[in-house]
Each structure stands twice: as C-alpha cells, then as structure tokens.
mmCIF file of C-alpha atoms and ligand atoms in Angstrom:
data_model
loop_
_atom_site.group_PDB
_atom_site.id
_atom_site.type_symbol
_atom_site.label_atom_id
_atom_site.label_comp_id
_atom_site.label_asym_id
_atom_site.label_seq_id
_atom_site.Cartn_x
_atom_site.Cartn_y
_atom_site.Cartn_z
ATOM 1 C CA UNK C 1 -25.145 19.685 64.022
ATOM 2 C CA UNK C 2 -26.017 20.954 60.749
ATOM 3 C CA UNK C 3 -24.184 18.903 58.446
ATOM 4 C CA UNK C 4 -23.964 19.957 54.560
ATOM 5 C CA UNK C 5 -22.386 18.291 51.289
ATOM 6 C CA UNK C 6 -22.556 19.013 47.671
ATOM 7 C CA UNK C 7 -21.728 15.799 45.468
ATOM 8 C CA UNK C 8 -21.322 16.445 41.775
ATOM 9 C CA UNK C 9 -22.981 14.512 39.317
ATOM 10 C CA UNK C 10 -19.596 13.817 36.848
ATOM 11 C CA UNK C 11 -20.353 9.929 36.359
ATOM 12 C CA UNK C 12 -20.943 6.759 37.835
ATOM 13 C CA UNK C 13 -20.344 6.296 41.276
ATOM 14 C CA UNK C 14 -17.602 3.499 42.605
ATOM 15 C CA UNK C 15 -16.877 1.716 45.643
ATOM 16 C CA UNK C 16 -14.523 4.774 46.479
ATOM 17 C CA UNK C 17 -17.291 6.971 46.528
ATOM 18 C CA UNK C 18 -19.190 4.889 48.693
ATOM 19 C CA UNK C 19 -16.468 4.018 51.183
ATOM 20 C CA UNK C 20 -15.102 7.658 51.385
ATOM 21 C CA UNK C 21 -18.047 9.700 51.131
ATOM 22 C CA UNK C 22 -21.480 8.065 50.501
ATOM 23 C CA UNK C 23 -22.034 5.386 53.370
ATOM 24 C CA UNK C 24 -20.168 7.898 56.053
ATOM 25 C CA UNK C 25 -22.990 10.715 55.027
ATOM 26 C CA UNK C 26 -25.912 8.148 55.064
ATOM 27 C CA UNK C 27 -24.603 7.102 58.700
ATOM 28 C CA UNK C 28 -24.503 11.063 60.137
ATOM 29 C CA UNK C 29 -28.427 10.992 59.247
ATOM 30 C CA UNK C 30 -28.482 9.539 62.632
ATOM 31 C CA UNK C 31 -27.817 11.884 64.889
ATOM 32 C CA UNK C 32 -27.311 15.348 62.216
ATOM 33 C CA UNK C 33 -29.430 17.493 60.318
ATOM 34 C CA UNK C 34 -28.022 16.585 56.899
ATOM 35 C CA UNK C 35 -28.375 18.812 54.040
ATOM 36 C CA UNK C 36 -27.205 17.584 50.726
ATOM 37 C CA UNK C 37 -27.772 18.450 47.307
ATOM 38 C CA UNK C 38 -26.705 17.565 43.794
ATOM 39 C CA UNK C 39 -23.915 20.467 42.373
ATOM 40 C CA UNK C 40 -25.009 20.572 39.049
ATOM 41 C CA UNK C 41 -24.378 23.841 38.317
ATOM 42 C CA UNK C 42 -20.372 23.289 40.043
ATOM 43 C CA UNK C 43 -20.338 20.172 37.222
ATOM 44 C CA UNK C 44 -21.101 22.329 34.347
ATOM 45 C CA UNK C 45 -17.148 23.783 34.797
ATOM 46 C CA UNK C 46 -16.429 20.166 33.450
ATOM 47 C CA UNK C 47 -19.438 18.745 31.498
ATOM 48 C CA UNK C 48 -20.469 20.702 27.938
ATOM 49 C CA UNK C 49 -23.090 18.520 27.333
ATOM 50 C CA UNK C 50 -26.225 19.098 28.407
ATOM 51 C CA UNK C 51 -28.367 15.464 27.581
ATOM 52 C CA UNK C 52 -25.768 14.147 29.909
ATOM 53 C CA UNK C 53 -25.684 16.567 32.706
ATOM 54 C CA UNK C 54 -29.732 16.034 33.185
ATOM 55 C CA UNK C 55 -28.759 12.438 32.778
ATOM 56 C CA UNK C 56 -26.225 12.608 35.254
ATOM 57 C CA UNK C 57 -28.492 14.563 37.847
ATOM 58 C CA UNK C 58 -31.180 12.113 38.075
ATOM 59 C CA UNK C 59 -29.110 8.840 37.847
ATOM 60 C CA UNK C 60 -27.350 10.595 41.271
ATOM 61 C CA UNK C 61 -30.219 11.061 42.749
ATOM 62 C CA UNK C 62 -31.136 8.068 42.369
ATOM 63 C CA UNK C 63 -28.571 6.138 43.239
ATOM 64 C CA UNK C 64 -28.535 8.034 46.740
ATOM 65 C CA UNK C 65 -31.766 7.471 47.075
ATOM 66 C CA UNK C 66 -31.001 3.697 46.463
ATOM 67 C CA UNK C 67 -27.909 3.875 49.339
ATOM 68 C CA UNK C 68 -29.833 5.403 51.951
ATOM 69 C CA UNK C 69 -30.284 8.731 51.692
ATOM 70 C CA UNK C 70 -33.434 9.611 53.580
ATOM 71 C CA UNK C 71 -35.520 12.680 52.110
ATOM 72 C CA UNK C 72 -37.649 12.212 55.157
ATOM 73 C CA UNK C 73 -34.918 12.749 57.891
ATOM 74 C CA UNK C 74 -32.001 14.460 55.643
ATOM 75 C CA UNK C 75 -32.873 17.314 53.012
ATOM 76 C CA UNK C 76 -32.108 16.303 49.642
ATOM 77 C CA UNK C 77 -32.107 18.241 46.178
ATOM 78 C CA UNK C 78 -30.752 19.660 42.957
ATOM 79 C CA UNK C 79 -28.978 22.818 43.516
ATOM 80 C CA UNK C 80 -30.196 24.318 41.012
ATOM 81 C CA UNK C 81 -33.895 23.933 42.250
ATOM 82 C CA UNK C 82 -32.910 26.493 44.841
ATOM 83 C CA UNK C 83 -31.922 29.880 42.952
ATOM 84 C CA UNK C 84 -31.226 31.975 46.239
ATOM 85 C CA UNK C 85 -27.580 30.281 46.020
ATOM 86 C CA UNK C 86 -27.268 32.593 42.771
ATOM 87 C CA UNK C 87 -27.651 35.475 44.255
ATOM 88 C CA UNK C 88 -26.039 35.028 47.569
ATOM 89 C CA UNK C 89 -23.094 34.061 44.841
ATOM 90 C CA UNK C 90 -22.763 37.330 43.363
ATOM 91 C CA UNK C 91 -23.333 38.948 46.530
ATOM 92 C CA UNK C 92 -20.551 37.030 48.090
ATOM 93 C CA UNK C 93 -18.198 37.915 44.671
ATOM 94 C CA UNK C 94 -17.822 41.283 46.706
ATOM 95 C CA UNK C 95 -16.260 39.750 49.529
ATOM 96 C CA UNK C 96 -13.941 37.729 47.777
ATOM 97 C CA UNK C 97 -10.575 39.035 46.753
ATOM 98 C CA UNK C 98 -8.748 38.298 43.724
ATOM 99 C CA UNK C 99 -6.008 37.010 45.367
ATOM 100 C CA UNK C 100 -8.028 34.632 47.521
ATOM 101 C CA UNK C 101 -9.063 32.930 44.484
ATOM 102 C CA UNK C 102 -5.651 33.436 42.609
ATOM 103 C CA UNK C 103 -4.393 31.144 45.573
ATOM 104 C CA UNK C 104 -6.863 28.186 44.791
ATOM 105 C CA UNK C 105 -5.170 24.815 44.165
ATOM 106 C CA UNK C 106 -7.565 22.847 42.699
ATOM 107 C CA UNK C 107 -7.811 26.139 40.015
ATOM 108 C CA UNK C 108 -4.606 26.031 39.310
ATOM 109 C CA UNK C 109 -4.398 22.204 39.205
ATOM 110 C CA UNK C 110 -7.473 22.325 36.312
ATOM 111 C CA UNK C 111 -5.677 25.044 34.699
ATOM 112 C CA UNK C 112 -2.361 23.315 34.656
ATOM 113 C CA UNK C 113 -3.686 20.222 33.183
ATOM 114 C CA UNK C 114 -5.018 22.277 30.489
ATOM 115 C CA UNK C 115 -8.656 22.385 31.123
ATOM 116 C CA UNK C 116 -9.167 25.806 29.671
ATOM 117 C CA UNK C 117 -9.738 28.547 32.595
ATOM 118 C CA UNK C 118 -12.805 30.444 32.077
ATOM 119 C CA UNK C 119 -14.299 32.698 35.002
ATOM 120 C CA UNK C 120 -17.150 29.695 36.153
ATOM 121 C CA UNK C 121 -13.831 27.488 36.781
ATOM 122 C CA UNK C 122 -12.329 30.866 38.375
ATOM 123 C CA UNK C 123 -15.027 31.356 40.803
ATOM 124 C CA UNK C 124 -16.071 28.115 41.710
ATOM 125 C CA UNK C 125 -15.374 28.550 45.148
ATOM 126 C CA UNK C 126 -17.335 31.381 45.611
ATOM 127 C CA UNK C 127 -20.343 29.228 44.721
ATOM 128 C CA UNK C 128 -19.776 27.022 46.883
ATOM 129 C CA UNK C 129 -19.632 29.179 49.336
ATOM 130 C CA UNK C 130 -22.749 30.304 48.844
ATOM 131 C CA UNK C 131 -24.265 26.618 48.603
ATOM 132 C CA UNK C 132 -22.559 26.362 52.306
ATOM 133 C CA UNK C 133 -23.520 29.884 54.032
ATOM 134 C CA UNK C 134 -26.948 30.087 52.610
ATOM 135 C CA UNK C 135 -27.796 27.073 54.911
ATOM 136 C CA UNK C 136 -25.775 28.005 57.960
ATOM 137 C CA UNK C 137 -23.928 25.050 57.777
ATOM 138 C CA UNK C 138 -21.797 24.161 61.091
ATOM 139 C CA UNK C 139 -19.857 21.306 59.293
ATOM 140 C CA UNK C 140 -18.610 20.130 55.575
ATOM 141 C CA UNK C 141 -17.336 16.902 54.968
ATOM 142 C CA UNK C 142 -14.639 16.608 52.672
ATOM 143 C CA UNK C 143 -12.047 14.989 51.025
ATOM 144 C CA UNK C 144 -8.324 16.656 51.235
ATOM 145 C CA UNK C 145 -8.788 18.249 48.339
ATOM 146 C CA UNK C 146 -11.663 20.155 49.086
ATOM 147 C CA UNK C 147 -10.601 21.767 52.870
ATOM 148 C CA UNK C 148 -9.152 24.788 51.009
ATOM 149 C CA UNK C 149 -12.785 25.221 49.424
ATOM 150 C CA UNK C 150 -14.314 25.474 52.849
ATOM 151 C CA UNK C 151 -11.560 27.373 54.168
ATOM 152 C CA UNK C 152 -12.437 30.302 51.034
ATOM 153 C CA UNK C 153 -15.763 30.196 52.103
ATOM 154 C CA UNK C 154 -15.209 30.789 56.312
ATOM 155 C CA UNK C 155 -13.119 33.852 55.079
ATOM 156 C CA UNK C 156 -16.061 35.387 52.749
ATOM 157 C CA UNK C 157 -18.411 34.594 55.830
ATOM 158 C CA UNK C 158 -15.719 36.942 58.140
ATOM 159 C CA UNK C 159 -15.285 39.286 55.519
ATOM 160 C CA UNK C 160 -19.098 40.073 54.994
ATOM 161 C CA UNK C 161 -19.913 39.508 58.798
ATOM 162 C CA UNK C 162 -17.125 42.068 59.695
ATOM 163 C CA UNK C 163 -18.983 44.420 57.526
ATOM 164 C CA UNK C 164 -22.691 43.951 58.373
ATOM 165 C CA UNK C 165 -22.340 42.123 61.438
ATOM 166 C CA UNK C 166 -22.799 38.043 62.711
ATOM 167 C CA UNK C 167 -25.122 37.273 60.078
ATOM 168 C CA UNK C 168 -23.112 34.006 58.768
ATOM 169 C CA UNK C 169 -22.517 31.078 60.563
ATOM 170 C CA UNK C 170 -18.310 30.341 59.993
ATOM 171 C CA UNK C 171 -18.972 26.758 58.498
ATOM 172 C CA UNK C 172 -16.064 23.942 59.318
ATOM 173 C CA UNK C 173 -14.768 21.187 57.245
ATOM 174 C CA UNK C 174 -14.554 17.785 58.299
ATOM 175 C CA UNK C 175 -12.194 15.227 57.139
ATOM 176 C CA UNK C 176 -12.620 11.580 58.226
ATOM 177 C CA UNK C 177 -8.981 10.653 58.581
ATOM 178 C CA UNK C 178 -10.310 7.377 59.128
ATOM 179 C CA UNK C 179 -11.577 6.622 56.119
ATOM 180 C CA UNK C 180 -8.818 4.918 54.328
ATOM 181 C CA UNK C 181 -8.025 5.398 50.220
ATOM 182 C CA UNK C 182 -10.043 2.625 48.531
ATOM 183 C CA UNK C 183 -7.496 0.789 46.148
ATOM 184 C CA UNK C 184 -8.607 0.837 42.699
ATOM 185 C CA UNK C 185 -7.692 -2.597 40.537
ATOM 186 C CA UNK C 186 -4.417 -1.142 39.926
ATOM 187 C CA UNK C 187 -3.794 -0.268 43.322
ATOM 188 C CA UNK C 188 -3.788 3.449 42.524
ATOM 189 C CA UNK C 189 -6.254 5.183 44.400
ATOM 190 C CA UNK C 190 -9.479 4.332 42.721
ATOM 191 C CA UNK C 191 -10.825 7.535 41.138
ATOM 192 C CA UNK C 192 -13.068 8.279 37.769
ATOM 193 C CA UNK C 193 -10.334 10.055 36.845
ATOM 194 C CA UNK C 194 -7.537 6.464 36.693
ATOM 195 C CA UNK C 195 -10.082 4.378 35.090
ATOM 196 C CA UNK C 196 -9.465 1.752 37.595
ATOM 197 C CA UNK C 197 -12.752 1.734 39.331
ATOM 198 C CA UNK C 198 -15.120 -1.123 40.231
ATOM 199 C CA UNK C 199 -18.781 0.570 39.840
ATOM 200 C CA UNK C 200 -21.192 0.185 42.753
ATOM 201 C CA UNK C 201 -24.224 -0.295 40.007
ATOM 202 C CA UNK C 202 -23.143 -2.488 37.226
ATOM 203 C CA UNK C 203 -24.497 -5.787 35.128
ATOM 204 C CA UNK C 204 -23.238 -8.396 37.155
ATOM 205 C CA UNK C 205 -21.195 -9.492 33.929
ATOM 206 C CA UNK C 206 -19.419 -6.382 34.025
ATOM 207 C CA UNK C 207 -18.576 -6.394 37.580
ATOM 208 C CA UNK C 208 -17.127 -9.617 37.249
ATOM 209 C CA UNK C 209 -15.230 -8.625 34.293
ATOM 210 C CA UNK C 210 -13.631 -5.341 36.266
ATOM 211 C CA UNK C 211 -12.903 -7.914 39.319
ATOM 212 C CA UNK C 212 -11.196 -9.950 36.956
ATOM 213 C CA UNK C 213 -8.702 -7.486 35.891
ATOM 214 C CA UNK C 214 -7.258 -6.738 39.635
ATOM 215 C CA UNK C 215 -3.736 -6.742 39.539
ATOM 216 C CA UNK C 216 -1.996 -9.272 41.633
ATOM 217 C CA UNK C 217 1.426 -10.817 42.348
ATOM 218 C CA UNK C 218 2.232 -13.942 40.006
ATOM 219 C CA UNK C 219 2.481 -16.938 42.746
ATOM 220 C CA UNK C 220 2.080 -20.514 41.598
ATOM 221 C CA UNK C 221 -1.219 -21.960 42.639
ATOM 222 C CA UNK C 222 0.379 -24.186 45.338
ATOM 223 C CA UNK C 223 2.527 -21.268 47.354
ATOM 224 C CA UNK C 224 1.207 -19.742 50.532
ATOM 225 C CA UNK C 225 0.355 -16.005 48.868
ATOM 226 C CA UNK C 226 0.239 -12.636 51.502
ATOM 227 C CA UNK C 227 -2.700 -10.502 51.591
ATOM 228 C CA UNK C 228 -1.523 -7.557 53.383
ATOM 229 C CA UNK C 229 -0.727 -5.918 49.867
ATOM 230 C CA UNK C 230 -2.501 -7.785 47.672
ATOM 231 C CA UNK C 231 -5.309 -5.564 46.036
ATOM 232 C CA UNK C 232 -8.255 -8.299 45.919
ATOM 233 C CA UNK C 233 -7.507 -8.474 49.677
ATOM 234 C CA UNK C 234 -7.515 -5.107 50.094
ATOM 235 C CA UNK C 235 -10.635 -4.185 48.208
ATOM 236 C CA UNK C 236 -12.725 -7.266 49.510
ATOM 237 C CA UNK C 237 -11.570 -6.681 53.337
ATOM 238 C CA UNK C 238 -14.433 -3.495 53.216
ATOM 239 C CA UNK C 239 -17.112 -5.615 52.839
ATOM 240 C CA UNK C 240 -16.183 -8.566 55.087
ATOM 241 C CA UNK C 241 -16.328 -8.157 58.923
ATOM 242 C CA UNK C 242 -13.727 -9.339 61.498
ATOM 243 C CA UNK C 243 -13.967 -13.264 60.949
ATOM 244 C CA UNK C 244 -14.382 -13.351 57.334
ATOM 245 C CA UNK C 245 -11.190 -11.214 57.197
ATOM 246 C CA UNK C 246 -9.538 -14.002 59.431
ATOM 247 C CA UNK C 247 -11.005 -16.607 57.364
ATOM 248 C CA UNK C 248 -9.708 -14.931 53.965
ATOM 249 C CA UNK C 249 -6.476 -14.170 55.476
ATOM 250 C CA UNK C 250 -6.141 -17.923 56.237
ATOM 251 C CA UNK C 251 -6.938 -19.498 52.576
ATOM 252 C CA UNK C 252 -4.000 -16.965 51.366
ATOM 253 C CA UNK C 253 -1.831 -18.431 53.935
ATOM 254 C CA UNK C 254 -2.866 -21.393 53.553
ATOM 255 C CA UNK C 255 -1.861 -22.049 49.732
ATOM 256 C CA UNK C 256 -3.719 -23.964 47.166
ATOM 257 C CA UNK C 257 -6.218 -21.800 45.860
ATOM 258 C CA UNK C 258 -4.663 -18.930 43.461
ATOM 259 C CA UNK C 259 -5.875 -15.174 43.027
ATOM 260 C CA UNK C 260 -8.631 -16.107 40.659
ATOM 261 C CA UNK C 261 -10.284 -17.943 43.686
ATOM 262 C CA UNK C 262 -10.439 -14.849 46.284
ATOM 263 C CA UNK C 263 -11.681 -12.869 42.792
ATOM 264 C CA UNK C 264 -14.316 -15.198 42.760
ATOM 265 C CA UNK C 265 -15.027 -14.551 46.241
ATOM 266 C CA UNK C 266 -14.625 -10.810 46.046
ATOM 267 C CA UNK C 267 -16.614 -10.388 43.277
ATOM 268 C CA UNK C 268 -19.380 -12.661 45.490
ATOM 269 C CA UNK C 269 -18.891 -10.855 48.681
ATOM 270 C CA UNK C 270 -19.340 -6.888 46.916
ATOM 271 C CA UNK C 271 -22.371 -8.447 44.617
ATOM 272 C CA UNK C 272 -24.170 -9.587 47.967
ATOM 273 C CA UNK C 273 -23.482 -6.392 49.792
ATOM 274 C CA UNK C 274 -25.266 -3.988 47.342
ATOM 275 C CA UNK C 275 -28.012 -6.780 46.683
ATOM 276 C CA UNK C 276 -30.669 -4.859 48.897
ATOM 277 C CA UNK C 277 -29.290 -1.267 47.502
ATOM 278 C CA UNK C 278 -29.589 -2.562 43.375
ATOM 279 C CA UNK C 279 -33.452 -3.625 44.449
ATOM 280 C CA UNK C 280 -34.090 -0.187 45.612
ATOM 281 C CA UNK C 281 -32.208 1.393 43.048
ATOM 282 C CA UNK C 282 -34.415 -0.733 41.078
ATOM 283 C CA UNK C 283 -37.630 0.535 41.924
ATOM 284 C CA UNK C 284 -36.360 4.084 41.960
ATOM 285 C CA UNK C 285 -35.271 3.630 38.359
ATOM 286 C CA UNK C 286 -38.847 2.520 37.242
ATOM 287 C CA UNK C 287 -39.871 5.338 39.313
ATOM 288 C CA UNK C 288 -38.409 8.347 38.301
ATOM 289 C CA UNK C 289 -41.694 10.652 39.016
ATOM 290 C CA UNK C 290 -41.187 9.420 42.576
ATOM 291 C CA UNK C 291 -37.100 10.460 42.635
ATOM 292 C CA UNK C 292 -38.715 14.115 41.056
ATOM 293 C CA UNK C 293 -41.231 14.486 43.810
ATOM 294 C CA UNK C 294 -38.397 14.027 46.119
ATOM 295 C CA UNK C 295 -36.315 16.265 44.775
ATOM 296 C CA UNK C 296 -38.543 18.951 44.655
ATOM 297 C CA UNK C 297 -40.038 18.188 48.194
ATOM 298 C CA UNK C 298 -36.017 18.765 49.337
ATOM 299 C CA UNK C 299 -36.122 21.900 47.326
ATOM 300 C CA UNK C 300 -38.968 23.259 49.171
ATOM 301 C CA UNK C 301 -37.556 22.500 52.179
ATOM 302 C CA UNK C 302 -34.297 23.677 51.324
ATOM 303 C CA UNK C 303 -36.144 27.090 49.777
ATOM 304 C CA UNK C 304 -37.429 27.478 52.826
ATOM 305 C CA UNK C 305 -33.849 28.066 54.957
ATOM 306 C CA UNK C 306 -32.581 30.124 51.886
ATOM 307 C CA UNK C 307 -35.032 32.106 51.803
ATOM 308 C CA UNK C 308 -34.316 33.321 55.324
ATOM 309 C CA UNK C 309 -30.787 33.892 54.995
ATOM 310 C CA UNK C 310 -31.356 36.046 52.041
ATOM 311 C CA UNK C 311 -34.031 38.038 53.051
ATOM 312 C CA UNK C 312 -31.899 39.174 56.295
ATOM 313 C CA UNK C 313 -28.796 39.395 53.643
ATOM 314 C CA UNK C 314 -31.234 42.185 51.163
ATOM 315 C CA UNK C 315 -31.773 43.843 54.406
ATOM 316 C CA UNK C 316 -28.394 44.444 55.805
ATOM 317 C CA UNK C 317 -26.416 45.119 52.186
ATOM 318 C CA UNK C 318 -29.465 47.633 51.455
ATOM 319 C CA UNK C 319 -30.604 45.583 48.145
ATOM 320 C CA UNK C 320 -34.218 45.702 49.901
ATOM 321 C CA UNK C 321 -35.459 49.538 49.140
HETATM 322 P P1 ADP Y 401 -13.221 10.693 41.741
HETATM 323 O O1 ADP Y 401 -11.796 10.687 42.266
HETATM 324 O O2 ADP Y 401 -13.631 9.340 41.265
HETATM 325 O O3 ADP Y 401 -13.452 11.782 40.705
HETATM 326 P P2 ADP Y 401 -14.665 12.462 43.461
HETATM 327 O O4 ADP Y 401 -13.500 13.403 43.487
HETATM 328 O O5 ADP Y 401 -15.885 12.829 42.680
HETATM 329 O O6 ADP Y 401 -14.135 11.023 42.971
HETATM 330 O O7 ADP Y 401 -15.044 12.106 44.966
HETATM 331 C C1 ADP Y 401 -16.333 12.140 45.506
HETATM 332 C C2 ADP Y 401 -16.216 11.709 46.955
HETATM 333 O O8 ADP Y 401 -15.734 10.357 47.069
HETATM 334 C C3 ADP Y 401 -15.217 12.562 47.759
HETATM 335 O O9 ADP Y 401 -15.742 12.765 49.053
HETATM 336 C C4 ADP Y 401 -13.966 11.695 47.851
HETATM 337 O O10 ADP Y 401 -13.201 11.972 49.000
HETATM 338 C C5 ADP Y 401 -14.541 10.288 47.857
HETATM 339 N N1 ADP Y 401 -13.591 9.350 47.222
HETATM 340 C C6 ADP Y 401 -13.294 9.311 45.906
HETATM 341 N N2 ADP Y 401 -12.395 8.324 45.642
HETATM 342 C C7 ADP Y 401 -12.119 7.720 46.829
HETATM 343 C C8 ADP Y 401 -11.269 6.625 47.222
HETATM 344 N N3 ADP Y 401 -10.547 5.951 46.336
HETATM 345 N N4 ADP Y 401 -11.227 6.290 48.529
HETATM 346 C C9 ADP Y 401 -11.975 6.975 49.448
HETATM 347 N N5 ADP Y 401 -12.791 8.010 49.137
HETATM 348 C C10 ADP Y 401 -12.876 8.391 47.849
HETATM 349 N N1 LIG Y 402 -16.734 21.025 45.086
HETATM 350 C C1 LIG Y 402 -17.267 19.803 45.652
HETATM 351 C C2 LIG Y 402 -16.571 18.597 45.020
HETATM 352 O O1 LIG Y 402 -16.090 18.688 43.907
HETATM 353 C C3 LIG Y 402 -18.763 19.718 45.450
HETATM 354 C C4 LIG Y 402 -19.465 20.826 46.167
HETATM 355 C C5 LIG Y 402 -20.110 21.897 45.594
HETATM 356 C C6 LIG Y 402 -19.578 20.974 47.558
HETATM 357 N N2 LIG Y 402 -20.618 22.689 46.570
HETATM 358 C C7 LIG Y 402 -20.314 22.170 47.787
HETATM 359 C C8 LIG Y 402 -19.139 20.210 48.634
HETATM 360 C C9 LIG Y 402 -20.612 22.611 49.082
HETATM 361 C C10 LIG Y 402 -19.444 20.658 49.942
HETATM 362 C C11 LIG Y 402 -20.150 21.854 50.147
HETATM 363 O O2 LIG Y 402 -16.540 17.533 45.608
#
C-alpha cells in the first residue's frame, strides 16, 4: 500500500503527536511504502514569519528523523523541494468548484475564529490534493479533522479522471479509531493549540516542571486514590506495558504515596522512553548537513514519481504542445 502524510511544521511536537500520529506512521514503514513530507508551504496559511518557518522545517525533520523515520525504507522530504505539486495545484483549481471549497469546515472554523481568510487559507485543500494525487497515494492517515480534506481531494481526482480518463488513483483516508485522545495536563485533549502539552524534546528540567503541573484530585496522602480518571495515570499508562500498569494501578489503590509520587514516576517512565530517540535527535542536531542530504535524497526520490504523474497530466489536458 502506498501510504502518504503531510505533517506541518507549526511547533514543537508533544506526546499527542507521537501517540496519534508519529509512532503509528513509523510502525506502517513495515509493511507500506510510506511517503511523507514536511507541508511547509500548507503552514505558511498560519506562520508570517519566515526565520521561524525554516526553523520549524528542519527542527521537524529532525525530530522524525530522531523517532524513526527511515529515509532508506520510507520517502521523506520538504514539500516544497518538489515543485510539480504547484502545478498539479493550479491544474487541479479547475476541477474544484466553489462550492466544494465553500463547504470546508476547517475554512470556516479558521475564518470563524478570526484568522483573516485570504485565498491560500481558501484553497488549502486543493493543495493538498495535489500533495496526495501527484503520488498516487492509496491511503491518508488522518485525524477527524482532516477526512473532509481527503474526501475534497477523491472528488477533484473523479472530476478530472471523468474528463481525461483513469489517470488518478482515488486516494482513501484512514483513521485509527484506536488511537485514543492523549490527555493533556488539564485533561483537555492535549493540543498546541490548549497549551497543555508535555513536549516529547525538552530539558529534562522543563519536563519535570510541565509533569508537575498535571491536574489531579486533592486526596490526603494516606487515602486509597483511583486512577481510572486521574490524568498522571492516564498519560503515564502509554508508556508502561501490561504489568507496570497493574503495578501503578496497585500503589493508587493501595494509599500512602500521594500524586506527587506517580509524577515522579511519570515524569521517570516518559524521560526513559525517549532516552534512545533524544541521543539520535542528538546527533541529528549536530548534524544538520546530514538531515539536508536526506531531505534532498527524499526529494529526488519523490521528484522522480511527480514527475511521472505530471508529464502524463501535460499530455492529456494538452499543456504539452
Ligand atoms: P495540535 O492539536 O497540537 O495542533 P496537530 O493538529 O498538528 O496537533 O496534529 C498533528 C497530528 O497529531 C494529527 O495526526 C493529530 O491527529 C495528532 N494528534 C494531535 N493531538 C493529539 C492527541 N491529543 N491525541 C492523539 N493524537 C493527536
Ligand atoms: N493538512 C494537514 C494537517 O494539517 C497536513 C497536510 C498537508 C496533509 N498536505 C497533506 C496531510 C496531504 C495528508 C496528506 O494535518
């Protein structure tokens, strides 16, 4: 299966992320042909500053480098790097009605928060179309809020293939019902947006800091506490396999120890489990060359499937003379 995602580079990745989107991808290099890339030109919509949009591509790149992404295996770049998606884009903008993009949630969501609508935030999903026919992607994982996103782009792919024939694969999305909402420290979904996240790449001061702050129910130190809705339990339970849970689960019922202790713990338990990923993010860092070389390595290959699909699309819309 040919399996493609588009992560933008809007800040600093959190446990969320990695939970929800980042480990599950790293695991289908297995047994798919992955294809992902960096949207930086979907995060200029939200980011008007330039020094930290460059910033913001490398430091993703390399931290999913540092999780496991595989440049080998997988195909991994900067969209960007790959300017057939620019002009599949406007050739697509001819297959997309108005109204298809009138209908777009997450449009009108930006617009009714106030972010100020300009035609980039408009046709944002015809981009991403683009980034997901250009590669004849079979499947797109995504979160809810992106289906409707893949959805615009299989009915551009019927609308041009009705016209000039099967020349688009109709792409799919994917969403991993399984993959349960990561509690932030406030027990809101943890998202960038809440300020309630608990960074996978932090000092370990800081970490401990953010851990610190997770809200919890007031029980004296003594009393048995439950950890079915407590959020330390519920944030430390992803790292900790089936005993460790039980073990946990038994110190809350157990009383004695109060919330501060399983924060301890917690913070412990996450520190340990990115241990391996902060040394290779590590040597990444002090390599940067190295993270460019593999970016542009991905962008040749990538180049090299775009350039396919967009030599057959100048053919059949007549933009080859
Ligand atoms: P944020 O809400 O922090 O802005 P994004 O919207 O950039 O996060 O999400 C990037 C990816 O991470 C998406 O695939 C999304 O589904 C996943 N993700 C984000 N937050 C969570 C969470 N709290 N639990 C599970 N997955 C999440
Ligand atoms: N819009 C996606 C998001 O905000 C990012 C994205 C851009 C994308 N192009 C894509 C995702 C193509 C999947 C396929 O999360």
């Amino acid at each position: 299966m040919r399996v493609l995602t588009g992560i933008q580079p809007s800040g600093d990745l959190h446990i969320g992320n990695y939970f929800g989107s980042i480990k599950p991808m790293v695991e289908s290099q297995k047994d798919n042909e992955v294809f992902a890339f960096i949207a930086n030109y979907h995060a200029m919509t939200s980011l008007g500053d330039g020094e930290r949009l460059a910033r913001l591509t490398m430091q993703a790149a390399t931290d999913f480098l540092a999780l496991g992404m595989d440049p080998q295996k997988s195909t991994f770049w900067v969209q960007s790097d790959v300017k057939e998606v620019l002009e599949l884009y406007w050739v697509l903008s001819s297959f997309t009605p108005m109204g298809l993009l009138e209908r777009a949630h997450s449009y009108k969501d930006k617009v009714a928060k106030g972010i100020a609508s300009n035609h980039s935030l408009f046709s944002y999903p015809v981009l991403m179309a683009a980034d997901i026919l250009l590669f004849n992607s079979q499947v797109v994982p995504v979160g809810k809020d992106q289906i409707q996103h893949v959805e615009i782009a299989r009915d551009i792919a019927l609308k041009f293939n009705n016209e000039y024939g099967e020349i688009f694969v109709l792409p799919e999305f994917k969403v991993d019902e399984n993959v349960a909402t990561v509690p932030g420290i406030d027990g809101q979904k943890m998202s960038k947006s809440y300020g309630n996240t608990i960074p996978i790449f932090s000092e370990e001061k800081v970490q401990s800091k953010i851990i610190k702050k997770i809200v919890t129910e007031p029980v004296p130190m003594e009393e048995p506490k439950e950890f079915e809705n407590c959020n330390v339990y519920n944030i430390a339970k992803l790292f900790l396999d089936y005993e460790e849970r039980l073990a946990l689960q038994n110190r809350y019922k157990a009383g004695g120890e109060g919330h501060g202790h399983f924060k301890l713990y917690a913070h412990d338990v996450i520190w340990e489990y990115f241990r391996p990923y902060r040394e290779r993010r590590a040597y990444y860092e002090a390599h940067q060359d190295e993270v460019r070389d593999i970016l542009k390595m991905g962008a040749a290959k990538a180049s090299a499937v775009a350039a396919e699909t967009i030599e057959k699309i100048r053919s059949v819309t007549g933009i080859r003379y």
